[in-house]
């Protein structure tokens, strides 16, 4: 994340950036040029007293606010080269939130024309140039814009004008826009989201494939006495205690912050807001390293209905996420209920399940897949599973709450054996799961089904199997009252009879 700095109003010192781990910042080349009118351009790192990576924006946001800027696309590119920027943006035309389709089409075309003009005057290849994608909420235009920009060789591609969507909390629409843009852009180039500054959104944006974002929110919010947290914004005046233990908050109180605000000192709140943003980014990186980004967005989606909406929208694109999810992760996954059903690992399992068992027309033994994993090591049913595991005529299938039907051939593979699940006692979920078990067994065209029923879930499976298979094919054994040895005897008797 590039914190956006005001080139004319510096409030944070270099040491602070180092301490927080901020390695890149952004500033506005257009405002800088306008503020220093008549003066020769000088190195931006000196102006900002910041030796790290500096990205410069071109004034496009000012077009959105005022309708025009007094600079040409060529001038602003040349200016960015002269001030030695590291990452430069061409002067695009933001679509904005309220543009109708024809205006959106024009902004896309005009941005492409300006990209071509800019590419003609660019002389420095050591600067990474950003190609902005426009189109606003008109997804077809976003996709067209991305396709056009993709034909032009930019080092970074960016999606423009989401700020108003974030202010109105239409995160679901934002998710659509990101997917539309990314679908048409080269996969190997970084993807930047302009003006995506609130930490509540970071995990969702990363899950959708955003690599970079910039933000002025930390400073704008501070000016209004607004305290950023990973779950949302709080008003300093409404708070009694700080939960945050960042260096700005740890020995202080909201009241003390308020008093210092009276003295025209906003920087404590600015500092806290930046610490919060960067600690959330660390949390996201750690989650990725541990393969737990999905758990993080599930958790964060509980913080606000708009985030839940965003999460639900992301689940619609789960197939796209599935393609970029590793087959094996260093840690197991948490199954937290129906919200986990759309996670990429689950989709992958469900899509591969029908092809996972080759043998059809067999005697199928259906056992409970309970808390112990792999399921065949469950102390209550271990001896039953062991007896029939290598039997030439028997297939074993477990019914698991997190995964539905799990053939014994799969119960040791990742992430089946590494899942921590929860039984929420939700009858609707049990019924859905039981249906999935029944549908899978249907694919196997079994000669006979013997179900060992255990608990509420076992009863739900009993009901579904009774609907799906004729009575003469189905045998139900009560796992809660029968001893394992009795279950084995009953199954053997059925096997003998079926010969
Ligand atoms: Zn803090």
Short mmCIF file of C-alpha atoms and ligand atoms in Angstrom, two decimals:
data_model
loop_
_atom_site.label_atom_id
_atom_site.label_comp_id
_atom_site.label_asym_id
_atom_site.label_seq_id
_atom_site.Cartn_x
_atom_site.Cartn_y
_atom_site.Cartn_z
CA UNK A 1 0.00 0.00 0.00
CA UNK A 2 1.28 3.40 -1.01
CA UNK A 3 0.28 6.04 1.57
CA UNK A 4 -0.58 9.17 -0.38
CA UNK A 5 1.46 12.16 0.78
CA UNK A 6 0.62 15.81 0.29
CA UNK A 7 3.78 17.23 -1.32
CA UNK A 8 3.15 20.63 0.26
CA UNK A 9 2.23 19.48 3.77
CA UNK A 10 4.55 16.91 5.29
CA UNK A 11 3.49 15.62 8.67
CA UNK A 12 5.44 12.39 9.13
CA UNK A 13 9.18 11.92 9.43
CA UNK A 14 11.28 9.42 7.55
CA UNK A 15 12.00 7.30 10.67
CA UNK A 16 8.30 6.67 11.12
CA UNK A 17 8.02 5.14 7.64
CA UNK A 18 10.97 2.85 8.36
CA UNK A 19 9.48 1.77 11.67
CA UNK A 20 6.07 0.93 10.23
CA UNK A 21 7.64 -0.85 7.26
CA UNK A 22 6.38 1.56 4.59
CA UNK A 23 8.60 1.04 1.56
CA UNK A 24 6.71 3.03 -1.05
CA UNK A 25 4.63 6.19 -1.07
CA UNK A 26 2.54 8.04 -3.60
CA UNK A 27 2.12 11.70 -4.30
CA UNK A 28 0.36 13.76 -6.91
CA UNK A 29 2.63 15.03 -9.69
CA UNK A 30 -0.08 17.34 -10.96
CA UNK A 31 -0.57 19.10 -7.60
CA UNK A 32 3.19 19.30 -7.20
CA UNK A 33 3.61 20.89 -10.62
CA UNK A 34 0.79 23.32 -9.98
CA UNK A 35 2.12 24.23 -6.52
CA UNK A 36 5.62 24.88 -7.79
CA UNK A 37 4.59 26.88 -10.84
CA UNK A 38 7.51 28.56 -12.53
CA UNK A 39 10.12 26.56 -10.57
CA UNK A 40 12.33 23.93 -12.20
CA UNK A 41 11.31 20.33 -11.51
CA UNK A 42 13.48 18.68 -8.83
CA UNK A 43 13.95 15.10 -7.67
CA UNK A 44 10.77 13.92 -5.95
CA UNK A 45 12.66 11.89 -3.36
CA UNK A 46 14.32 15.09 -2.16
CA UNK A 47 11.05 17.04 -2.15
CA UNK A 48 9.40 14.39 0.03
CA UNK A 49 12.58 13.59 1.99
CA UNK A 50 11.81 9.97 1.23
CA UNK A 51 14.50 7.74 -0.30
CA UNK A 52 12.26 4.71 -1.01
CA UNK A 53 10.00 4.03 -3.95
CA UNK A 54 7.87 6.99 -4.98
CA UNK A 55 4.84 6.64 -7.22
CA UNK A 56 3.22 9.70 -8.72
CA UNK A 57 -0.36 10.15 -9.82
CA UNK A 58 -1.13 12.36 -12.76
CA UNK A 59 -4.11 14.50 -11.80
CA UNK A 60 -6.82 12.15 -12.97
CA UNK A 61 -8.56 12.34 -9.61
CA UNK A 62 -8.65 16.13 -9.96
CA UNK A 63 -10.40 15.68 -13.33
CA UNK A 64 -13.02 13.66 -11.48
CA UNK A 65 -13.47 16.46 -8.96
CA UNK A 66 -13.21 19.58 -11.13
CA UNK A 67 -13.96 18.21 -14.61
CA UNK A 68 -10.61 19.23 -16.12
CA UNK A 69 -6.98 19.97 -15.30
CA UNK A 70 -4.67 22.50 -16.89
CA UNK A 71 -2.10 20.02 -18.14
CA UNK A 72 -1.77 17.82 -21.23
CA UNK A 73 -1.11 14.06 -21.18
CA UNK A 74 2.33 14.72 -22.72
CA UNK A 75 3.26 17.43 -20.21
CA UNK A 76 2.50 15.32 -17.16
CA UNK A 77 4.48 12.33 -18.47
CA UNK A 78 7.50 14.53 -19.17
CA UNK A 79 7.15 16.19 -15.77
CA UNK A 80 7.12 12.79 -14.01
CA UNK A 81 10.28 11.82 -15.86
CA UNK A 82 11.99 15.06 -14.81
CA UNK A 83 11.21 14.62 -11.12
CA UNK A 84 12.62 11.07 -11.20
CA UNK A 85 9.53 9.25 -10.18
CA UNK A 86 9.84 5.45 -9.82
CA UNK A 87 6.27 4.61 -10.81
CA UNK A 88 4.38 7.01 -13.06
CA UNK A 89 0.74 7.17 -14.14
CA UNK A 90 -0.45 8.49 -17.47
CA UNK A 91 -3.20 11.11 -17.48
CA UNK A 92 -6.39 9.06 -17.83
CA UNK A 93 -10.00 10.21 -17.65
CA UNK A 94 -11.81 8.66 -14.69
CA UNK A 95 -15.28 7.35 -15.45
CA UNK A 96 -16.67 8.11 -12.02
CA UNK A 97 -19.61 6.53 -10.31
CA UNK A 98 -22.48 8.38 -11.96
CA UNK A 99 -21.48 8.22 -15.62
CA UNK A 100 -24.08 6.80 -18.02
CA UNK A 101 -22.99 4.11 -20.48
CA UNK A 102 -22.15 6.55 -23.29
CA UNK A 103 -20.03 8.75 -21.01
CA UNK A 104 -18.33 5.60 -19.69
CA UNK A 105 -17.59 4.52 -23.28
CA UNK A 106 -16.08 7.92 -24.02
CA UNK A 107 -13.84 7.88 -20.92
CA UNK A 108 -12.56 4.44 -21.93
CA UNK A 109 -11.82 5.56 -25.51
CA UNK A 110 -10.28 8.83 -24.39
CA UNK A 111 -8.06 7.04 -21.84
CA UNK A 112 -6.81 4.73 -24.61
CA UNK A 113 -6.10 7.74 -26.88
CA UNK A 114 -4.20 9.40 -24.04
CA UNK A 115 -2.30 6.20 -23.33
CA UNK A 116 -1.10 6.20 -26.95
CA UNK A 117 -0.11 9.86 -26.74
CA UNK A 118 1.76 9.20 -23.49
CA UNK A 119 3.54 6.11 -24.82
CA UNK A 120 4.86 8.21 -27.71
CA UNK A 121 6.60 10.73 -25.46
CA UNK A 122 7.88 8.34 -22.78
CA UNK A 123 11.68 8.24 -22.93
CA UNK A 124 12.58 6.56 -19.64
CA UNK A 125 12.15 2.81 -19.47
CA UNK A 126 13.54 2.71 -15.91
CA UNK A 127 10.23 4.18 -14.73
CA UNK A 128 7.39 1.69 -14.28
CA UNK A 129 4.42 3.14 -16.13
CA UNK A 130 0.89 2.43 -15.01
CA UNK A 131 -1.91 1.80 -17.50
CA UNK A 132 -5.26 2.75 -15.92
CA UNK A 133 -8.42 0.80 -16.70
CA UNK A 134 -11.66 2.77 -16.71
CA UNK A 135 -15.33 2.01 -17.26
CA UNK A 136 -16.77 2.62 -13.80
CA UNK A 137 -19.68 0.41 -12.86
CA UNK A 138 -20.28 -0.55 -16.51
CA UNK A 139 -18.64 -3.95 -16.48
CA UNK A 140 -18.58 -4.41 -20.26
CA UNK A 141 -16.73 -1.12 -20.55
CA UNK A 142 -14.32 -2.14 -17.79
CA UNK A 143 -13.56 -5.35 -19.66
CA UNK A 144 -13.17 -3.52 -22.98
CA UNK A 145 -10.91 -0.95 -21.35
CA UNK A 146 -8.77 -3.71 -19.82
CA UNK A 147 -8.53 -5.50 -23.18
CA UNK A 148 -7.37 -2.30 -24.88
CA UNK A 149 -4.84 -1.43 -22.18
CA UNK A 150 -3.53 -5.01 -22.20
CA UNK A 151 -2.49 -4.50 -25.84
CA UNK A 152 -0.20 -1.70 -24.65
CA UNK A 153 2.95 -2.56 -22.77
CA UNK A 154 2.58 -1.13 -19.27
CA UNK A 155 4.56 -2.41 -16.28
CA UNK A 156 1.53 -2.16 -13.99
CA UNK A 157 -2.19 -2.05 -14.72
CA UNK A 158 -4.62 -0.21 -12.46
CA UNK A 159 -8.34 0.08 -11.95
CA UNK A 160 -9.60 3.64 -11.60
CA UNK A 161 -12.28 5.55 -9.74
CA UNK A 162 -13.52 3.14 -7.08
CA UNK A 163 -13.46 5.83 -4.35
CA UNK A 164 -17.15 6.67 -4.54
CA UNK A 165 -18.07 2.99 -4.48
CA UNK A 166 -16.13 2.64 -1.28
CA UNK A 167 -17.70 5.70 0.27
CA UNK A 168 -21.16 4.29 -0.47
CA UNK A 169 -19.99 0.81 0.62
CA UNK A 170 -20.91 -0.85 -2.68
CA UNK A 171 -18.10 -3.34 -2.20
CA UNK A 172 -20.03 -5.98 -4.14
CA UNK A 173 -19.98 -3.80 -7.27
CA UNK A 174 -16.31 -3.13 -6.69
CA UNK A 175 -15.67 -6.89 -6.65
CA UNK A 176 -17.43 -7.21 -10.03
CA UNK A 177 -15.28 -4.41 -11.48
CA UNK A 178 -12.03 -5.96 -10.26
CA UNK A 179 -12.91 -9.35 -11.72
CA UNK A 180 -14.00 -7.77 -15.03
CA UNK A 181 -10.69 -5.91 -15.29
CA UNK A 182 -8.49 -8.79 -14.20
CA UNK A 183 -10.13 -11.21 -16.61
CA UNK A 184 -8.81 -9.20 -19.55
CA UNK A 185 -5.39 -8.19 -18.19
CA UNK A 186 -2.09 -10.10 -18.43
CA UNK A 187 -1.76 -12.39 -15.39
CA UNK A 188 1.95 -11.74 -14.94
CA UNK A 189 1.69 -7.98 -14.35
CA UNK A 190 0.87 -6.34 -11.00
CA UNK A 191 -2.66 -5.02 -10.55
CA UNK A 192 -3.19 -1.77 -8.67
CA UNK A 193 -6.47 -0.47 -7.26
CA UNK A 194 -6.57 3.32 -7.05
CA UNK A 195 -7.71 4.91 -3.81
CA UNK A 196 -8.54 1.74 -1.87
CA UNK A 197 -7.67 2.99 1.52
CA UNK A 198 -9.73 1.38 4.24
CA UNK A 199 -8.18 -1.63 6.00
CA UNK A 200 -11.55 -3.42 6.24
CA UNK A 201 -11.32 -3.98 2.51
CA UNK A 202 -7.73 -5.11 2.25
CA UNK A 203 -8.26 -8.88 2.71
CA UNK A 204 -11.13 -8.89 0.21
CA UNK A 205 -9.14 -6.91 -2.34
CA UNK A 206 -6.16 -9.24 -1.98
CA UNK A 207 -8.41 -12.29 -2.33
CA UNK A 208 -9.73 -10.77 -5.56
CA UNK A 209 -6.20 -10.42 -6.87
CA UNK A 210 -5.21 -6.81 -6.16
CA UNK A 211 -1.46 -6.57 -5.64
CA UNK A 212 -1.11 -2.86 -4.93
CA UNK A 213 -3.25 -0.03 -3.65
CA UNK A 214 -2.81 3.55 -2.58
CA UNK A 215 -4.62 5.44 0.09
CA UNK A 216 -5.14 8.90 1.42
CA UNK A 217 -7.86 7.66 3.77
CA UNK A 218 -5.51 7.36 6.75
CA UNK A 219 -4.98 11.15 6.67
CA UNK A 220 -8.44 12.25 5.53
CA UNK A 221 -10.08 10.13 8.23
CA UNK A 222 -7.70 11.46 10.87
CA UNK A 223 -8.66 15.01 9.98
CA UNK A 224 -12.27 14.12 10.80
CA UNK A 225 -11.35 12.41 14.08
CA UNK A 226 -11.99 8.97 12.61
CA UNK A 227 -10.05 6.05 13.99
CA UNK A 228 -9.45 3.15 11.58
CA UNK A 229 -9.71 -0.46 12.75
CA UNK A 230 -9.64 -3.68 10.68
CA UNK A 231 -13.36 -4.06 11.45
CA UNK A 232 -14.45 -0.53 10.60
CA UNK A 233 -14.20 3.13 11.57
CA UNK A 234 -14.77 4.56 15.03
CA UNK A 235 -15.21 8.17 16.03
CA UNK A 236 -12.57 9.20 18.52
CA UNK A 237 -15.23 11.07 20.51
CA UNK A 238 -17.27 7.87 20.96
CA UNK A 239 -14.39 5.84 22.36
CA UNK A 240 -13.40 5.34 25.99
CA UNK A 241 -10.45 2.97 25.62
CA UNK A 242 -8.06 1.93 22.89
CA UNK A 243 -7.82 -1.75 22.06
CA UNK A 244 -4.97 -1.11 19.65
CA UNK A 245 -1.46 -1.50 21.01
CA UNK A 246 0.38 0.38 18.27
CA UNK A 247 3.04 2.82 19.51
CA UNK A 248 0.63 5.74 18.99
CA UNK A 249 -2.12 4.21 21.15
CA UNK A 250 -0.39 2.00 23.68
CA UNK A 251 0.15 4.54 26.50
CA UNK A 252 -2.64 6.85 25.50
CA UNK A 253 -6.41 7.23 25.55
CA UNK A 254 -9.03 8.61 23.18
CA UNK A 255 -9.44 11.55 25.52
CA UNK A 256 -5.76 12.36 25.29
CA UNK A 257 -5.94 12.12 21.49
CA UNK A 258 -8.87 14.50 21.50
CA UNK A 259 -6.97 17.00 23.64
CA UNK A 260 -3.99 16.88 21.31
CA UNK A 261 -6.35 17.36 18.38
CA UNK A 262 -7.43 20.60 19.96
CA UNK A 263 -3.82 21.68 19.67
CA UNK A 264 -3.98 21.20 15.93
CA UNK A 265 -2.01 17.98 16.27
CA UNK A 266 -3.58 15.27 14.15
CA UNK A 267 -0.48 13.26 13.72
CA UNK A 268 -1.17 10.77 16.53
CA UNK A 269 -4.35 9.68 14.79
CA UNK A 270 -2.57 9.69 11.42
CA UNK A 271 0.08 7.44 12.91
CA UNK A 272 -2.42 5.06 14.42
CA UNK A 273 -4.33 4.87 11.15
CA UNK A 274 -1.17 3.97 9.25
CA UNK A 275 -0.10 1.40 11.85
CA UNK A 276 -3.53 -0.19 11.50
CA UNK A 277 -3.31 -0.35 7.70
CA UNK A 278 0.13 -1.89 7.75
CA UNK A 279 -0.56 -4.34 10.53
CA UNK A 280 -3.60 -5.54 8.58
CA UNK A 281 -1.35 -6.03 5.56
CA UNK A 282 1.00 -8.10 7.71
CA UNK A 283 -1.94 -10.17 8.90
CA UNK A 284 -2.94 -10.78 5.27
CA UNK A 285 0.56 -11.82 4.26
CA UNK A 286 0.77 -14.20 7.21
CA UNK A 287 -2.66 -15.59 6.30
CA UNK A 288 -1.44 -16.22 2.75
CA UNK A 289 1.71 -17.93 4.03
CA UNK A 290 -0.42 -20.23 6.17
CA UNK A 291 -3.06 -20.76 3.47
CA UNK A 292 -5.71 -19.04 5.57
CA UNK A 293 -6.75 -16.01 3.52
CA UNK A 294 -10.22 -17.47 3.06
CA UNK A 295 -10.67 -17.83 6.83
CA UNK A 296 -9.63 -14.18 7.18
CA UNK A 297 -12.26 -12.92 4.72
CA UNK A 298 -14.89 -15.15 6.33
CA UNK A 299 -14.02 -13.58 9.66
CA UNK A 300 -13.94 -10.00 8.37
CA UNK A 301 -17.21 -10.47 6.48
CA UNK A 302 -18.96 -10.67 9.86
CA UNK A 303 -17.96 -7.11 10.72
CA UNK A 304 -20.53 -5.29 8.55
CA UNK A 305 -23.42 -6.22 6.24
CA UNK A 306 -21.68 -4.48 3.33
CA UNK A 307 -18.65 -6.71 3.86
CA UNK A 308 -20.89 -9.77 4.00
CA UNK A 309 -22.33 -8.62 0.68
CA UNK A 310 -18.82 -8.32 -0.69
CA UNK A 311 -17.95 -11.80 0.62
CA UNK A 312 -21.08 -13.27 -0.97
CA UNK A 313 -20.14 -11.67 -4.26
CA UNK A 314 -16.63 -13.11 -4.05
CA UNK A 315 -18.10 -16.59 -3.58
CA UNK A 316 -19.72 -16.19 -7.02
CA UNK A 317 -16.22 -16.02 -8.45
CA UNK A 318 -14.98 -18.96 -6.43
CA UNK A 319 -14.16 -20.91 -9.59
CA UNK A 320 -11.70 -18.22 -10.60
CA UNK A 321 -10.16 -18.25 -7.14
CA UNK A 322 -10.00 -22.05 -7.26
CA UNK A 323 -7.66 -21.92 -10.24
CA UNK A 324 -5.09 -19.94 -8.28
CA UNK A 325 -5.39 -21.83 -5.00
CA UNK A 326 -2.53 -24.26 -4.26
CA UNK A 327 -3.47 -27.96 -4.25
CA UNK A 328 -1.66 -28.47 -0.97
CA UNK A 329 -1.14 -25.93 1.79
CA UNK A 330 1.20 -25.96 4.75
CA UNK A 331 -1.70 -26.02 7.21
CA UNK A 332 -5.16 -27.50 7.40
CA UNK A 333 -8.29 -25.44 6.85
CA UNK A 334 -11.18 -24.44 9.08
CA UNK A 335 -14.71 -25.33 8.09
CA UNK A 336 -16.91 -22.67 9.70
CA UNK A 337 -20.32 -23.59 8.31
CA UNK A 338 -22.11 -22.83 5.03
CA UNK A 339 -19.89 -19.78 4.34
CA UNK A 340 -17.01 -22.26 3.89
CA UNK A 341 -18.86 -24.22 1.22
CA UNK A 342 -17.74 -21.84 -1.51
CA UNK A 343 -14.12 -21.92 -0.56
CA UNK A 344 -11.85 -22.96 -3.42
CA UNK A 345 -10.76 -26.24 -1.79
CA UNK A 346 -14.36 -27.30 -1.33
CA UNK A 347 -15.28 -26.49 -4.93
CA UNK A 348 -12.28 -28.45 -6.13
CA UNK A 349 -13.25 -31.46 -4.03
CA UNK A 350 -16.88 -31.38 -5.15
CA UNK A 351 -15.93 -31.11 -8.85
CA UNK A 352 -13.47 -34.00 -8.66
CA UNK A 353 -15.57 -36.28 -6.50
CA UNK A 354 -17.63 -38.02 -9.22
CA UNK A 355 -14.43 -39.05 -11.04
CA UNK A 356 -12.60 -40.14 -7.90
CA UNK A 357 -14.12 -43.62 -7.64
CA UNK A 358 -13.92 -45.87 -10.65
CA UNK A 359 -15.67 -48.99 -9.50
CA UNK A 360 -19.42 -49.08 -9.84
CA UNK A 361 -22.12 -51.59 -8.95
CA UNK A 362 -20.61 -52.61 -5.66
CA UNK A 363 -21.70 -53.19 -2.10
CA UNK A 364 -21.35 -49.76 -0.44
CA UNK A 365 -20.76 -49.39 3.27
CA UNK A 366 -21.59 -45.86 4.45
CA UNK A 367 -19.88 -44.90 7.72
CA UNK A 368 -19.95 -41.73 9.86
CA UNK A 369 -17.04 -39.35 9.23
CA UNK A 370 -16.85 -37.81 12.65
CA UNK A 371 -14.31 -35.63 14.49
CA UNK A 372 -11.34 -37.99 14.12
CA UNK A 373 -9.33 -37.68 10.92
CA UNK A 374 -8.59 -39.56 8.78
CA UNK A 375 -12.10 -40.89 9.25
CA UNK A 376 -11.06 -44.55 9.07
CA UNK A 377 -9.11 -44.06 12.32
CA UNK A 378 -12.21 -43.06 14.32
CA UNK A 379 -11.91 -45.36 17.40
CA UNK A 380 -15.61 -46.27 17.27
CA UNK A 381 -15.60 -47.43 13.64
CA UNK A 382 -11.92 -48.20 13.01
CA UNK A 383 -12.38 -51.97 13.27
CA UNK A 384 -15.37 -51.87 10.91
CA UNK A 385 -13.48 -49.82 8.31
CA UNK A 386 -10.42 -52.09 8.64
CA UNK A 387 -12.42 -55.29 8.16
CA UNK A 388 -13.91 -54.21 4.83
CA UNK A 389 -11.28 -51.79 3.47
CA UNK A 390 -9.66 -54.40 1.21
CA UNK A 391 -12.76 -56.48 0.59
CA UNK A 392 -13.03 -57.10 -3.18
CA UNK A 393 -16.77 -56.36 -3.33
CA UNK A 394 -17.06 -53.50 -0.82
CA UNK A 395 -16.63 -49.74 -1.24
CA UNK A 396 -16.51 -47.59 1.87
CA UNK A 397 -17.82 -44.02 1.92
CA UNK A 398 -17.91 -41.68 4.91
CA UNK A 399 -20.44 -38.95 5.45
CA UNK A 400 -18.70 -35.85 6.76
CA UNK A 401 -20.24 -32.56 7.83
CA UNK A 402 -17.52 -30.43 6.28
CA UNK A 403 -17.15 -32.36 3.04
CA UNK A 404 -20.31 -34.38 2.50
CA UNK A 405 -19.54 -37.80 0.95
CA UNK A 406 -15.88 -38.85 1.28
CA UNK A 407 -14.82 -42.19 -0.28
CA UNK A 408 -12.21 -43.95 1.88
CA UNK A 409 -9.74 -43.56 -1.01
CA UNK A 410 -9.80 -39.77 -0.38
CA UNK A 411 -10.01 -39.52 3.37
CA UNK A 412 -6.27 -39.12 3.82
CA UNK A 413 -5.68 -36.51 1.11
CA UNK A 414 -5.34 -32.77 1.69
CA UNK A 415 -7.36 -31.02 2.95
CA UNK A 416 -9.91 -33.66 3.97
CA UNK A 417 -7.78 -35.06 6.76
CA UNK A 418 -6.60 -31.59 7.83
CA UNK A 419 -9.97 -29.90 8.30
CA UNK A 420 -11.21 -28.59 11.62
CA UNK A 421 -14.98 -28.45 11.35
CA UNK A 422 -17.95 -27.55 13.50
CA UNK A 423 -21.38 -29.12 13.88
CA UNK A 424 -23.72 -26.19 14.32
CA UNK A 425 -26.72 -28.49 14.67
CA UNK A 426 -28.35 -26.72 11.73
CA UNK A 427 -31.03 -29.08 10.36
CA UNK A 428 -31.01 -27.35 6.98
CA UNK A 429 -27.27 -27.93 6.61
CA UNK A 430 -27.64 -31.57 7.69
CA UNK A 431 -30.34 -32.10 5.10
CA UNK A 432 -28.27 -30.51 2.33
CA UNK A 433 -25.27 -32.62 3.26
CA UNK A 434 -27.36 -35.79 3.44
CA UNK A 435 -28.69 -35.05 -0.05
CA UNK A 436 -25.14 -34.71 -1.36
CA UNK A 437 -24.24 -38.08 0.18
CA UNK A 438 -27.27 -39.67 -1.44
CA UNK A 439 -26.53 -38.09 -4.85
CA UNK A 440 -22.96 -39.35 -4.76
CA UNK A 441 -24.05 -42.87 -3.87
CA UNK A 442 -26.45 -42.71 -6.81
CA UNK A 443 -23.51 -42.16 -9.16
CA UNK A 444 -21.93 -45.39 -7.86
CA UNK A 445 -24.99 -47.46 -8.92
CA UNK A 446 -24.62 -49.66 -5.82
CA UNK A 447 -25.93 -53.22 -5.57
CA UNK A 448 -26.54 -52.75 -1.86
CA UNK A 449 -26.15 -49.85 0.58
CA UNK A 450 -25.48 -50.46 4.27
CA UNK A 451 -25.64 -47.24 6.29
CA UNK A 452 -24.30 -47.01 9.82
CA UNK A 453 -26.36 -44.18 11.23
CA UNK A 454 -24.91 -41.99 13.98
CA UNK A 455 -26.49 -38.86 15.53
CA UNK A 456 -28.73 -36.24 13.89
CA UNK A 457 -26.64 -36.30 10.73
CA UNK A 458 -26.96 -40.08 10.49
CA UNK A 459 -30.75 -39.77 10.77
CA UNK A 460 -30.75 -37.09 8.03
CA UNK A 461 -28.74 -39.42 5.77
CA UNK A 462 -31.16 -42.26 6.60
CA UNK A 463 -34.09 -40.13 5.43
CA UNK A 464 -32.42 -39.15 2.16
CA UNK A 465 -31.20 -42.66 1.34
CA UNK A 466 -34.67 -44.05 2.05
CA UNK A 467 -36.03 -41.68 -0.61
CA UNK A 468 -33.31 -42.49 -3.13
CA UNK A 469 -33.02 -46.29 -2.88
CA UNK A 470 -35.58 -49.09 -2.77
CA UNK A 471 -36.10 -50.69 0.63
CA UNK A 472 -34.69 -54.07 -0.41
CA UNK A 473 -31.36 -52.45 -1.33
CA UNK A 474 -30.94 -50.43 1.83
CA UNK A 475 -29.88 -51.60 5.30
CA UNK A 476 -29.71 -49.19 8.22
CA UNK A 477 -27.62 -50.09 11.27
CA UNK A 478 -27.71 -48.00 14.44
CA UNK A 479 -24.12 -46.99 15.14
CA UNK A 480 -24.96 -45.52 18.52
CA UNK A 481 -26.31 -48.74 20.07
CA UNK A 482 -24.56 -51.53 18.14
CA UNK A 483 -21.06 -52.67 19.10
CA UNK A 484 -18.49 -52.52 16.26
CA UNK A 485 -18.29 -56.33 16.28
CA UNK A 486 -22.07 -56.54 15.77
CA UNK A 487 -21.86 -54.08 12.86
CA UNK A 488 -19.15 -56.24 11.26
CA UNK A 489 -21.30 -59.37 11.72
CA UNK A 490 -24.35 -57.72 10.16
CA UNK A 491 -22.39 -56.49 7.16
CA UNK A 492 -20.80 -59.94 6.64
CA UNK A 493 -24.24 -61.58 6.77
CA UNK A 494 -25.49 -59.21 4.06
CA UNK A 495 -22.43 -59.92 1.94
CA UNK A 496 -23.00 -63.66 2.16
CA UNK A 497 -26.66 -63.30 1.31
CA UNK A 498 -25.95 -61.08 -1.72
CA UNK A 499 -23.52 -63.52 -3.34
ZN1 LIG B 1 -3.18 2.36 17.43
#
